[in-house]
Short mmCIF file of C-alpha atoms in Angstrom, two decimals:
data_model
loop_
_atom_site.label_atom_id
_atom_site.label_comp_id
_atom_site.label_asym_id
_atom_site.label_seq_id
_atom_site.Cartn_x
_atom_site.Cartn_y
_atom_site.Cartn_z
CA MET A 1 107.98 -44.24 66.41
CA LYS A 2 106.16 -47.54 65.95
CA ILE A 3 108.48 -50.56 66.19
CA ALA A 4 107.31 -53.93 64.90
CA ARG A 5 108.78 -57.41 64.91
CA PHE A 6 107.85 -59.19 61.72
CA CYS A 7 108.60 -61.85 59.13
CA ASP A 8 107.69 -62.30 55.48
CA ARG A 9 104.26 -63.83 55.00
CA GLY A 10 105.75 -66.57 52.84
CA ASP A 11 108.84 -67.20 54.98
CA SER A 12 108.69 -67.22 58.79
CA SER A 13 112.33 -68.31 59.21
CA GLN A 14 113.75 -64.78 59.29
CA GLU A 15 112.40 -62.45 61.97
CA ARG A 16 113.29 -58.76 61.88
CA TRP A 17 112.59 -55.49 63.63
CA GLY A 18 111.31 -52.48 61.71
CA SER A 19 109.90 -48.97 61.93
CA VAL A 20 106.24 -48.78 60.93
CA ASN A 21 104.81 -45.87 58.96
CA THR A 22 101.10 -46.15 59.75
CA GLU A 23 100.10 -43.48 57.21
CA ALA A 24 101.90 -45.20 54.33
CA SER A 25 101.20 -48.71 55.70
CA THR A 26 104.85 -49.69 55.35
CA VAL A 27 107.62 -51.06 57.56
CA GLN A 28 111.36 -50.47 57.13
CA ILE A 29 114.03 -52.70 58.67
CA ILE A 30 115.97 -51.35 61.67
CA GLY A 31 119.68 -52.15 61.44
CA GLY A 32 121.77 -53.40 64.34
CA PRO A 33 121.04 -55.49 67.45
CA PHE A 34 117.97 -54.76 69.57
CA GLU A 35 119.97 -53.92 72.69
CA GLU A 36 121.79 -51.06 70.93
CA TRP A 37 118.98 -49.21 69.22
CA ALA A 38 116.45 -49.91 72.01
CA ALA A 39 118.77 -48.30 74.57
CA ALA A 40 119.25 -45.29 72.27
CA ILE A 41 115.49 -44.83 71.89
CA ALA A 42 114.92 -45.17 75.65
CA ALA A 43 117.49 -42.40 76.12
CA GLY A 44 115.63 -40.18 73.63
CA GLU A 45 118.14 -40.59 70.81
CA LEU A 46 115.74 -41.58 68.01
CA SER A 47 118.08 -40.13 65.38
CA ALA A 48 120.61 -42.85 66.26
CA VAL A 49 118.29 -45.53 64.86
CA GLY A 50 119.45 -46.65 61.41
CA LEU A 51 116.93 -47.87 58.83
CA THR A 52 118.04 -50.15 55.99
CA GLY A 53 116.55 -51.21 52.67
CA ASP A 54 113.36 -50.01 51.06
CA PRO A 55 110.06 -49.74 52.95
CA LEU A 56 107.97 -52.91 52.70
CA PRO A 57 104.17 -52.91 52.41
CA LEU A 58 102.62 -54.00 55.71
CA GLU A 59 100.35 -56.36 53.79
CA SER A 60 103.44 -58.28 52.63
CA VAL A 61 104.64 -59.11 56.15
CA ARG A 62 103.25 -60.90 59.21
CA LEU A 63 103.42 -58.97 62.46
CA LEU A 64 104.77 -60.96 65.43
CA ALA A 65 104.59 -60.24 69.14
CA PRO A 66 107.05 -57.34 69.67
CA ILE A 67 109.32 -59.11 72.15
CA SER A 68 112.90 -60.27 71.72
CA PRO A 69 113.98 -63.96 71.96
CA ARG A 70 115.42 -63.24 75.41
CA SER A 71 112.45 -61.31 76.78
CA GLU A 72 110.96 -62.14 80.15
CA ILE A 73 107.20 -61.57 80.48
CA VAL A 74 106.11 -60.16 83.84
CA GLY A 75 102.57 -59.44 85.00
CA THR A 76 100.76 -57.77 87.86
CA GLY A 77 97.12 -57.43 88.86
CA ILE A 78 94.61 -55.78 91.19
CA ASN A 79 95.64 -52.42 89.74
CA TYR A 80 92.44 -50.63 88.62
CA PRO A 81 89.81 -49.48 91.15
CA ASN A 82 86.93 -50.24 88.76
CA TRP A 83 88.06 -53.89 88.63
CA VAL A 84 89.22 -54.81 92.14
CA LEU A 85 90.20 -52.45 94.93
CA PRO A 86 93.62 -53.28 96.43
CA TRP A 87 93.52 -54.55 99.98
CA PRO A 88 95.09 -52.17 102.52
CA GLY A 89 98.59 -53.27 103.47
CA ILE A 90 98.71 -56.06 100.88
CA ASP A 91 100.89 -55.83 97.77
CA THR A 92 99.55 -56.44 94.30
CA PRO A 93 100.59 -59.90 93.01
CA PHE A 94 103.33 -60.45 90.42
CA TYR A 95 103.81 -63.45 88.16
CA TYR A 96 105.87 -64.56 85.15
CA LYS A 97 104.47 -65.84 81.86
CA PRO A 98 106.15 -68.40 79.58
CA ARG A 99 107.03 -67.23 76.07
CA GLN A 100 104.90 -70.08 74.66
CA SER A 101 101.83 -68.27 75.95
CA ILE A 102 102.50 -65.18 73.81
CA ILE A 103 101.02 -64.43 70.38
CA GLY A 104 101.00 -61.39 68.11
CA THR A 105 98.14 -59.56 66.43
CA GLU A 106 95.99 -61.56 63.98
CA GLN A 107 97.15 -64.86 65.51
CA GLU A 108 94.61 -67.34 66.81
CA ILE A 109 93.87 -67.65 70.54
CA LYS A 110 94.07 -71.33 71.51
CA TRP A 111 91.92 -73.05 74.10
CA ALA A 112 93.70 -74.22 77.26
CA ARG A 113 94.32 -77.97 77.41
CA LEU A 114 93.73 -77.71 81.16
CA GLU A 115 90.01 -77.75 80.41
CA ALA A 116 90.28 -81.47 79.67
CA ALA A 117 91.32 -82.14 83.29
CA GLN A 118 89.46 -79.28 85.01
CA PRO A 119 86.20 -78.77 83.07
CA GLN A 120 85.05 -76.02 85.44
CA THR A 121 87.69 -73.67 84.02
CA GLN A 122 87.04 -70.91 81.49
CA LEU A 123 89.33 -68.59 79.53
CA CYS A 124 88.96 -64.87 80.20
CA TYR A 125 90.37 -61.84 78.33
CA GLU A 126 92.01 -58.93 80.18
CA LEU A 127 92.89 -55.66 78.42
CA GLU A 128 96.21 -54.26 79.70
CA LEU A 129 98.91 -51.71 78.98
CA VAL A 130 102.24 -53.46 78.37
CA VAL A 131 105.53 -51.71 79.15
CA VAL A 132 108.57 -52.77 77.10
CA LEU A 133 112.07 -52.11 78.46
CA GLY A 134 114.81 -50.73 76.23
CA ALA A 135 117.57 -50.58 78.85
CA PRO A 136 118.35 -52.01 82.30
CA VAL A 137 116.82 -50.29 85.31
CA ASP A 138 119.90 -48.47 86.61
CA ASP A 139 118.02 -46.41 89.20
CA ARG A 140 115.19 -48.32 90.84
CA ALA A 141 113.88 -45.11 92.40
CA ASN A 142 113.40 -43.74 88.86
CA PRO A 143 112.90 -46.65 86.42
CA MET A 144 111.10 -44.71 83.67
CA PRO A 145 114.27 -43.81 81.67
CA ALA A 146 114.66 -47.56 80.99
CA VAL A 147 111.32 -47.70 79.15
CA LEU A 148 111.44 -48.18 75.38
CA GLY A 149 107.70 -47.84 74.85
CA TYR A 150 104.27 -49.38 75.20
CA ALA A 151 102.10 -52.00 73.51
CA VAL A 152 98.56 -53.31 73.83
CA GLY A 153 98.13 -56.51 75.82
CA ASN A 154 95.40 -59.11 76.24
CA ASP A 155 96.45 -61.07 79.32
CA THR A 156 94.39 -64.23 78.88
CA CYS A 157 93.60 -65.91 82.19
CA ILE A 158 92.29 -69.39 83.05
CA ARG A 159 89.58 -68.78 85.65
CA GLY A 160 88.09 -71.42 87.93
CA MET A 161 91.23 -73.51 88.42
CA ARG A 162 91.49 -75.74 91.47
CA PRO A 163 93.59 -73.94 94.12
CA SER A 164 97.04 -75.20 94.98
CA PHE A 165 98.19 -75.79 98.56
CA LEU A 166 99.52 -72.19 98.47
CA GLY A 167 96.14 -70.81 97.44
CA MET A 168 95.26 -69.51 93.97
CA ASP A 169 97.44 -70.97 91.21
CA LEU A 170 98.17 -67.56 89.68
CA PRO A 171 101.18 -68.63 87.57
CA GLY A 172 99.23 -71.56 86.16
CA SER A 173 96.18 -69.45 85.39
CA LYS A 174 98.33 -67.03 83.38
CA SER A 175 100.22 -69.66 81.35
CA ALA A 176 97.69 -70.80 78.73
CA PHE A 177 99.51 -71.86 75.57
CA HIS A 178 99.27 -69.47 72.60
CA ALA A 179 96.60 -67.30 74.22
CA THR A 180 98.08 -63.99 75.50
CA GLY A 181 98.45 -61.25 72.92
CA ILE A 182 100.97 -58.39 72.71
CA GLY A 183 100.98 -55.93 69.82
CA PRO A 184 100.44 -54.79 67.25
CA TRP A 185 103.81 -53.05 67.77
CA ILE A 186 105.72 -50.98 70.33
CA THR A 187 104.93 -47.26 70.40
CA THR A 188 107.94 -45.40 71.75
CA LYS A 189 107.37 -43.45 74.93
CA ASP A 190 108.04 -40.04 73.34
CA GLU A 191 104.64 -40.38 71.59
CA VAL A 192 102.70 -40.96 74.83
CA GLY A 193 104.14 -38.57 77.41
CA GLY A 194 107.82 -39.47 77.65
CA ASN A 195 108.91 -40.58 81.12
CA GLY A 196 105.58 -39.64 82.72
CA GLN A 197 102.55 -41.82 83.43
CA PRO A 198 100.60 -42.48 80.20
CA ASP A 199 97.00 -41.22 80.15
CA LEU A 200 95.43 -43.23 77.32
CA GLU A 201 91.92 -44.49 76.65
CA MET A 202 91.56 -48.29 76.85
CA VAL A 203 88.78 -50.14 75.01
CA MET A 204 88.11 -53.86 74.63
CA ARG A 205 85.61 -55.00 71.99
CA VAL A 206 84.25 -58.52 71.57
CA ASN A 207 82.52 -59.03 68.23
CA GLY A 208 82.21 -55.24 68.03
CA THR A 209 80.66 -54.75 71.50
CA VAL A 210 82.59 -52.76 74.12
CA THR A 211 83.21 -54.91 77.20
CA GLN A 212 86.05 -52.99 78.93
CA HIS A 213 86.70 -49.25 79.10
CA ASP A 214 89.02 -47.09 81.23
CA ARG A 215 92.12 -44.90 81.07
CA THR A 216 95.69 -45.97 81.87
CA SER A 217 95.96 -43.02 84.28
CA ALA A 218 93.46 -44.79 86.58
CA MET A 219 96.05 -47.38 87.71
CA SER A 220 96.38 -47.71 91.48
CA TRP A 221 100.09 -48.48 91.09
CA LYS A 222 101.42 -46.27 88.30
CA VAL A 223 103.90 -47.60 85.73
CA GLU A 224 106.84 -46.27 87.73
CA ARG A 225 105.90 -48.26 90.83
CA VAL A 226 105.00 -51.39 88.86
CA LEU A 227 108.48 -51.36 87.30
CA ARG A 228 110.17 -50.68 90.63
CA GLU A 229 108.33 -53.55 92.32
CA ALA A 230 108.94 -55.93 89.41
CA ASP A 231 112.66 -55.09 89.34
CA LEU A 232 112.88 -55.75 93.09
CA ARG A 233 111.71 -59.33 92.48
CA CYS A 234 113.88 -60.08 89.46
CA ARG A 235 116.13 -57.65 87.59
CA LEU A 236 114.46 -56.31 84.46
CA ALA A 237 116.48 -56.33 81.24
CA PRO A 238 116.18 -54.80 77.76
CA GLY A 239 113.32 -56.39 75.85
CA ASP A 240 111.38 -57.47 78.95
CA ALA A 241 107.62 -56.85 78.77
CA VAL A 242 105.56 -55.95 81.85
CA PHE A 243 101.75 -56.28 81.96
CA THR A 244 100.31 -53.64 84.31
CA GLY A 245 96.90 -55.05 85.27
CA THR A 246 93.43 -55.04 83.74
CA CYS A 247 90.54 -52.64 84.15
CA GLY A 248 86.91 -53.48 84.93
CA PHE A 249 84.26 -54.87 82.60
CA VAL A 250 81.34 -53.05 80.99
CA GLY A 251 77.97 -54.76 80.60
CA VAL A 252 79.37 -58.22 81.39
CA PRO A 253 80.31 -59.70 84.78
CA ASP A 254 83.54 -61.16 83.43
CA GLY A 255 85.26 -61.48 80.08
CA PHE A 256 84.79 -65.11 79.08
CA TYR A 257 85.76 -66.24 75.57
CA GLN A 258 83.39 -68.09 73.28
CA PRO A 259 84.51 -70.11 70.23
CA GLY A 260 85.02 -67.88 67.21
CA ASP A 261 84.94 -64.57 69.12
CA LEU A 262 86.75 -61.62 67.53
CA ILE A 263 88.74 -59.90 70.29
CA GLU A 264 89.90 -56.32 69.61
CA ALA A 265 92.01 -54.71 72.33
CA GLU A 266 92.73 -51.05 71.67
CA ILE A 267 94.69 -48.38 73.55
CA GLU A 268 94.72 -44.80 72.35
CA GLY A 269 97.78 -44.07 70.21
CA LEU A 270 99.10 -47.64 70.46
CA GLY A 271 96.90 -49.39 67.91
CA VAL A 272 94.57 -52.38 67.89
CA LEU A 273 95.54 -55.90 68.93
CA ARG A 274 93.17 -58.15 66.99
CA ASN A 275 92.79 -61.91 67.56
CA ARG A 276 90.19 -64.53 66.76
CA VAL A 277 89.40 -67.23 69.33
CA GLN A 278 89.83 -70.79 68.08
CA THR A 279 86.52 -71.73 66.46
CA VAL A 280 86.22 -75.12 68.16
CA ASN A 281 87.06 -75.86 71.79
CA PRO A 282 88.03 -79.56 71.69
CA TYR A 283 88.18 -79.80 75.48
CA ALA A 284 84.79 -78.27 76.24
CA ALA A 285 83.30 -80.69 73.71
CA VAL A 286 84.43 -83.55 75.96
CA HIS A 287 83.75 -81.80 79.26
CA PRO A 288 80.98 -79.19 78.81
CA VAL A 289 81.51 -76.02 80.85
CA PRO A 290 78.62 -75.72 83.32
#
């Protein structure tokens, strides 16, 4: 099942959840609160999900980031060997992203205002698998039954920031306003291996050119361990979204945005997250990036 959060194109005041039929290009409203039907789907009870009303053409709605109003956004890094090898005896870092940083598919990626104060900074894209929780993690040793499904993520990062007195300002670098994408919808876990580790092809394209390529099975810390470690730091709840780290780059040393770039993040079976970078960078115009 593909689960989208959406609103009418002409009226953004009413946000709803729906089941997407990709073959018919329609979406049908899911009845009931998120916590109820998400828990049922995580438990494998897809038949318990009630659909209401007539299917709506996808072209008549605007897809939003598939996260609930109460979602927490958690991220981790240093998780693919072809990007950065983890240091022996040192844990992968975790961080939390503000909701204001999140956008859905087809929404514009904004430039970070930080560039006005720190002109050496640049925005970088990072293709990632996003795990969405449908239930609380009741058994930390086995967190996979809490998973609702997966989405495509583009974890935009501000590179080149001045370090803080604690070292790298990781939370700050991951907090760029209106720049991190999740979407286009949630694909329930039964479509990608159930409670096992997903093995899906990952491809990032910038203006049609492949710049990242790997498989989700190549993670150093598999989804199960990422969830366990995240839940140890702060209890995960239904609707929370967890970024699982980016893979390495192909043909480019790093994934820096340029004004007007078309960014297409795709993961096998999950769909394409498509965003255009803001055409003009007002901050770089004042402080040119060297």
